[in-house]
CSV table of C-alpha atoms in Angstrom, one decimal:
chain,number,residue,atom,x,y,z
A,1,MET,CA,107.6,91.4,62.8
A,2,ALA,CA,105.3,88.5,63.9
A,3,GLU,CA,102.9,91.0,65.4
A,4,HIS,CA,102.3,92.6,62.0
A,5,VAL,CA,101.6,89.2,60.4
A,6,CYS,CA,99.2,88.3,63.3
A,7,VAL,CA,97.3,91.5,62.9
A,8,SER,CA,96.9,91.0,59.2
A,9,CYS,CA,95.7,87.4,59.6
A,10,ASN,CA,93.6,86.9,62.8
A,11,MET,CA,92.5,83.4,61.9
A,12,CYS,CA,93.1,82.1,65.4
A,13,CYS,CA,90.8,84.9,66.8
A,14,ASP,CA,88.1,85.3,64.1
A,15,GLY,CA,86.6,81.8,64.5
A,16,SER,CA,88.2,80.3,61.4
A,17,MET,CA,90.5,77.9,63.2
A,18,PHE,CA,88.8,77.5,66.7
A,19,ASP,CA,85.3,77.7,67.9
A,20,ARG,CA,86.3,78.5,71.5
A,21,VAL,CA,89.3,79.3,73.7
A,22,GLU,CA,89.5,77.9,77.2
A,23,VAL,CA,89.8,80.4,80.0
A,24,ALA,CA,91.7,79.1,83.0
A,25,PRO,CA,90.8,80.2,86.6
A,26,SER,CA,94.0,82.2,86.7
A,27,ASP,CA,92.9,84.1,83.6
A,28,LEU,CA,89.7,85.2,85.3
A,29,ASP,CA,91.7,87.0,88.0
A,30,ARG,CA,93.5,89.0,85.2
A,31,MET,CA,90.4,89.8,83.2
A,32,SER,CA,88.5,93.1,84.0
A,33,ASP,CA,85.6,92.2,81.8
A,34,ARG,CA,84.2,88.7,82.1
A,35,SER,CA,80.8,89.3,80.6
A,36,ASP,CA,81.5,87.2,77.5
A,37,VAL,CA,83.1,84.2,79.4
A,38,ARG,CA,80.9,81.2,79.2
A,39,THR,CA,80.8,77.9,81.1
A,40,ASP,CA,80.5,74.5,79.5
A,41,THR,CA,78.6,72.7,82.2
A,42,ALA,CA,79.1,69.3,80.6
A,43,GLU,CA,82.9,69.6,80.4
A,44,GLY,CA,83.3,71.9,83.4
A,45,TYR,CA,85.4,74.6,82.0
A,46,ARG,CA,85.1,78.3,81.0
A,47,TYR,CA,85.7,79.6,77.5
A,48,LEU,CA,85.5,82.6,75.1
A,49,LYS,CA,83.5,81.9,72.0
A,50,GLN,CA,85.3,82.5,68.7
A,51,GLY,CA,85.1,84.8,66.6
A,52,CYS,CA,86.3,86.7,69.6
A,53,GLY,CA,84.2,89.8,70.4
A,54,ARG,CA,87.4,91.4,71.7
A,55,LEU,CA,89.0,91.4,68.3
A,56,GLY,CA,89.0,95.0,67.0
A,57,ALA,CA,88.2,96.1,63.5
A,58,ASP,CA,91.9,97.0,63.2
A,59,GLY,CA,92.9,93.3,63.8
A,60,ARG,CA,94.3,94.0,67.2
A,61,CYS,CA,93.3,92.2,70.4
A,62,GLY,CA,91.1,94.4,72.6
A,63,CYS,CA,92.2,92.7,75.8
A,64,TYR,CA,95.9,91.9,74.9
A,65,ALA,CA,97.2,92.6,78.4
A,66,GLU,CA,94.4,90.5,79.9
A,67,ARG,CA,94.1,87.8,77.2
A,68,PRO,CA,93.7,84.2,78.3
A,69,SER,CA,96.8,82.0,78.7
A,70,ARG,CA,95.8,79.8,75.8
A,71,CYS,CA,96.0,82.9,73.6
A,72,ARG,CA,99.3,83.9,75.1
A,73,ILE,CA,101.0,80.6,74.3
A,74,TYR,CA,99.5,80.0,70.9
A,75,ASN,CA,101.7,80.4,67.8
A,76,CYS,CA,100.6,79.2,64.4
A,77,GLN,CA,103.0,77.4,62.0
A,78,LEU,CA,103.4,80.6,59.9
A,79,VAL,CA,104.6,82.7,62.9
A,80,GLY,CA,106.9,79.9,63.9
A,81,ARG,CA,108.5,79.7,60.5
A,82,LEU,CA,108.8,83.5,60.5
A,83,GLY,CA,110.4,83.5,64.0
A,84,SER,CA,112.9,80.8,63.1
A,85,GLY,CA,114.0,82.8,60.0
A,86,GLU,CA,112.8,80.1,57.6
A,87,ILE,CA,110.7,82.7,55.8
A,88,GLY,CA,110.8,86.5,55.8
A,89,GLU,CA,108.1,89.0,56.7
A,90,ALA,CA,107.3,89.7,53.0
A,91,GLU,CA,106.7,86.0,52.3
A,92,ALA,CA,104.6,85.7,55.5
A,93,HIS,CA,102.4,88.6,54.4
A,94,GLU,CA,102.0,87.1,51.0
A,95,THR,CA,100.9,83.8,52.5
A,96,VAL,CA,98.3,85.7,54.6
A,97,ARG,CA,97.0,87.5,51.5
A,98,GLU,CA,96.6,84.2,49.7
A,99,MET,CA,94.9,82.7,52.6
A,100,ARG,CA,92.5,85.6,52.8
A,101,ARG,CA,91.8,85.4,49.1
A,102,LEU,CA,91.0,81.7,49.3
A,103,LYS,CA,88.9,82.2,52.4
A,104,SER,CA,86.9,85.1,50.8
A,105,GLU,CA,86.4,83.0,47.7
A,106,PHE,CA,84.8,80.2,49.8
A,107,VAL,CA,82.8,82.4,52.1
A,108,ASP,CA,81.5,84.6,49.3
A,109,LEU,CA,80.4,81.6,47.3
A,110,CYS,CA,78.6,80.2,50.4
A,111,ARG,CA,76.9,83.6,50.9
A,112,VAL,CA,75.5,83.4,47.4
A,113,GLU,CA,74.6,79.7,47.3
A,114,VAL,CA,73.6,78.8,50.9
A,115,PRO,CA,70.4,80.4,52.3
A,116,ALA,CA,70.7,82.7,55.3
A,117,THR,CA,68.6,80.4,57.4
A,118,PHE,CA,71.6,77.9,57.6
A,119,TRP,CA,74.1,80.5,58.8
A,120,PRO,CA,75.1,80.6,62.5
A,121,GLU,CA,73.8,83.6,64.5
A,122,GLN,CA,77.3,85.0,64.7
A,123,GLU,CA,79.2,84.4,61.6
A,124,TYR,CA,82.6,82.6,62.1
A,125,GLY,CA,84.3,83.3,58.9
A,126,ALA,CA,85.3,80.2,57.0
A,127,ARG,CA,84.2,77.9,59.9
A,128,GLY,CA,80.7,79.5,59.8
A,129,ALA,CA,80.5,79.2,56.1
A,130,PHE,CA,81.5,75.5,56.3
A,131,CYS,CA,78.9,74.9,59.0
A,132,ALA,CA,76.2,76.7,57.0
A,133,MET,CA,77.1,74.6,53.9
A,134,ARG,CA,77.1,71.4,55.9
A,135,ASP,CA,73.7,72.3,57.6
A,136,ALA,CA,72.2,72.9,54.2
A,137,PHE,CA,73.4,69.6,52.9
A,138,ASP,CA,72.2,67.8,56.1
A,139,ALA,CA,68.8,69.4,55.7
A,140,GLY,CA,68.6,68.0,52.2
A,141,ARG,CA,68.9,71.3,50.4
A,142,PRO,CA,69.3,70.5,46.7
A,143,PHE,CA,72.3,72.1,45.1
A,144,PRO,CA,73.0,71.7,41.4
A,145,GLN,CA,76.1,69.6,40.8
A,146,SER,CA,78.1,72.5,39.5
A,147,VAL,CA,77.4,74.4,42.7
A,148,GLN,CA,78.3,71.4,44.9
A,149,THR,CA,81.5,71.1,43.0
A,150,ALA,CA,82.3,74.8,43.3
A,151,LEU,CA,81.6,74.8,47.0
A,152,PHE,CA,83.7,71.8,47.8
A,153,THR,CA,86.5,72.9,45.5
A,154,ALA,CA,86.7,76.3,47.2
A,155,TRP,CA,86.5,74.7,50.7
A,156,PHE,CA,89.3,72.2,50.0
A,157,ALA,CA,91.5,74.8,48.3
A,158,TYR,CA,91.3,76.9,51.4
A,159,LEU,CA,91.6,73.9,53.8
A,160,ALA,CA,94.7,72.6,52.0
A,161,PHE,CA,96.4,76.0,52.1
A,162,VAL,CA,95.6,76.4,55.8
A,163,ARG,CA,97.0,73.0,56.6
A,164,GLU,CA,100.2,73.6,54.6
A,165,HIS,CA,101.0,77.1,55.9
A,166,PHE,CA,99.3,77.6,59.2
A,167,GLU,CA,98.5,74.5,61.1
A,168,GLU,CA,96.7,71.2,60.8
A,169,THR,CA,93.9,72.3,63.2
A,170,PHE,CA,91.2,71.3,60.8
A,171,GLY,CA,92.3,67.6,60.6
A,172,ASP,CA,91.1,65.0,58.2
A,173,LEU,CA,87.6,64.8,56.9
A,174,ALA,CA,86.4,62.6,59.7
A,175,GLU,CA,87.8,65.0,62.2
A,176,VAL,CA,86.1,67.9,60.3
A,177,ALA,CA,82.8,66.1,60.5
A,178,ALA,CA,83.2,65.4,64.2
A,179,ARG,CA,84.1,69.1,64.9
A,180,TYR,CA,81.1,70.2,62.9
A,181,GLU,CA,78.8,68.0,65.0
A,182,ALA,CA,80.4,69.3,68.2
A,183,GLN,CA,80.0,72.9,67.0
A,184,ARG,CA,76.4,72.3,66.1
A,185,ALA,CA,75.7,70.9,69.6
A,186,ILE,CA,77.4,74.0,71.1
A,187,ARG,CA,75.2,76.3,69.0
A,188,GLU,CA,72.1,74.4,70.0
A,189,LYS,CA,73.2,74.6,73.7
A,190,ASP,CA,73.9,78.3,73.3
A,191,ARG,CA,70.5,78.9,71.8
A,192,ALA,CA,68.8,77.1,74.6
A,193,MET,CA,70.7,79.1,77.2
A,194,ALA,CA,69.8,82.4,75.5
């Protein structure tokens, strides 16, 4: 039951919720392909960048048997509620459909209104759209008030829904801004390493 919901969602793997997943030393022993494992030299740990390149077009994990331990232990709030019987599978799928609708509305609006030069090299779904929007604002890109209102309305509708039904991984606005800055630093570091 939960597997079907996970496959229809993928937010924890597509970069919407996390920008990286830590890879423990014991995970490396289990992984046959380590080519996409990176090392954060400042923090001293290994990670897989999200959206995960191992996520298949069918929504399934391409390395499920070898996936990192962080992936093995992670369950979002929705899957927890499904597992406890608090909600049924039909309600869980409807929640995922609504999340996808809100996410698409925000990302599609960003694609129309935010110039491509502000988008990350690898698009990270809603997280990438948010970073592109923030980068455009930070660079002083002028947006008409109606566009600003539409962008932030779509973002906060999506964010509120995710916080209510999935998990409070995005945090408050100050935390969002801090994560945005951290992600920008990671992107700059990744570009320098390339």
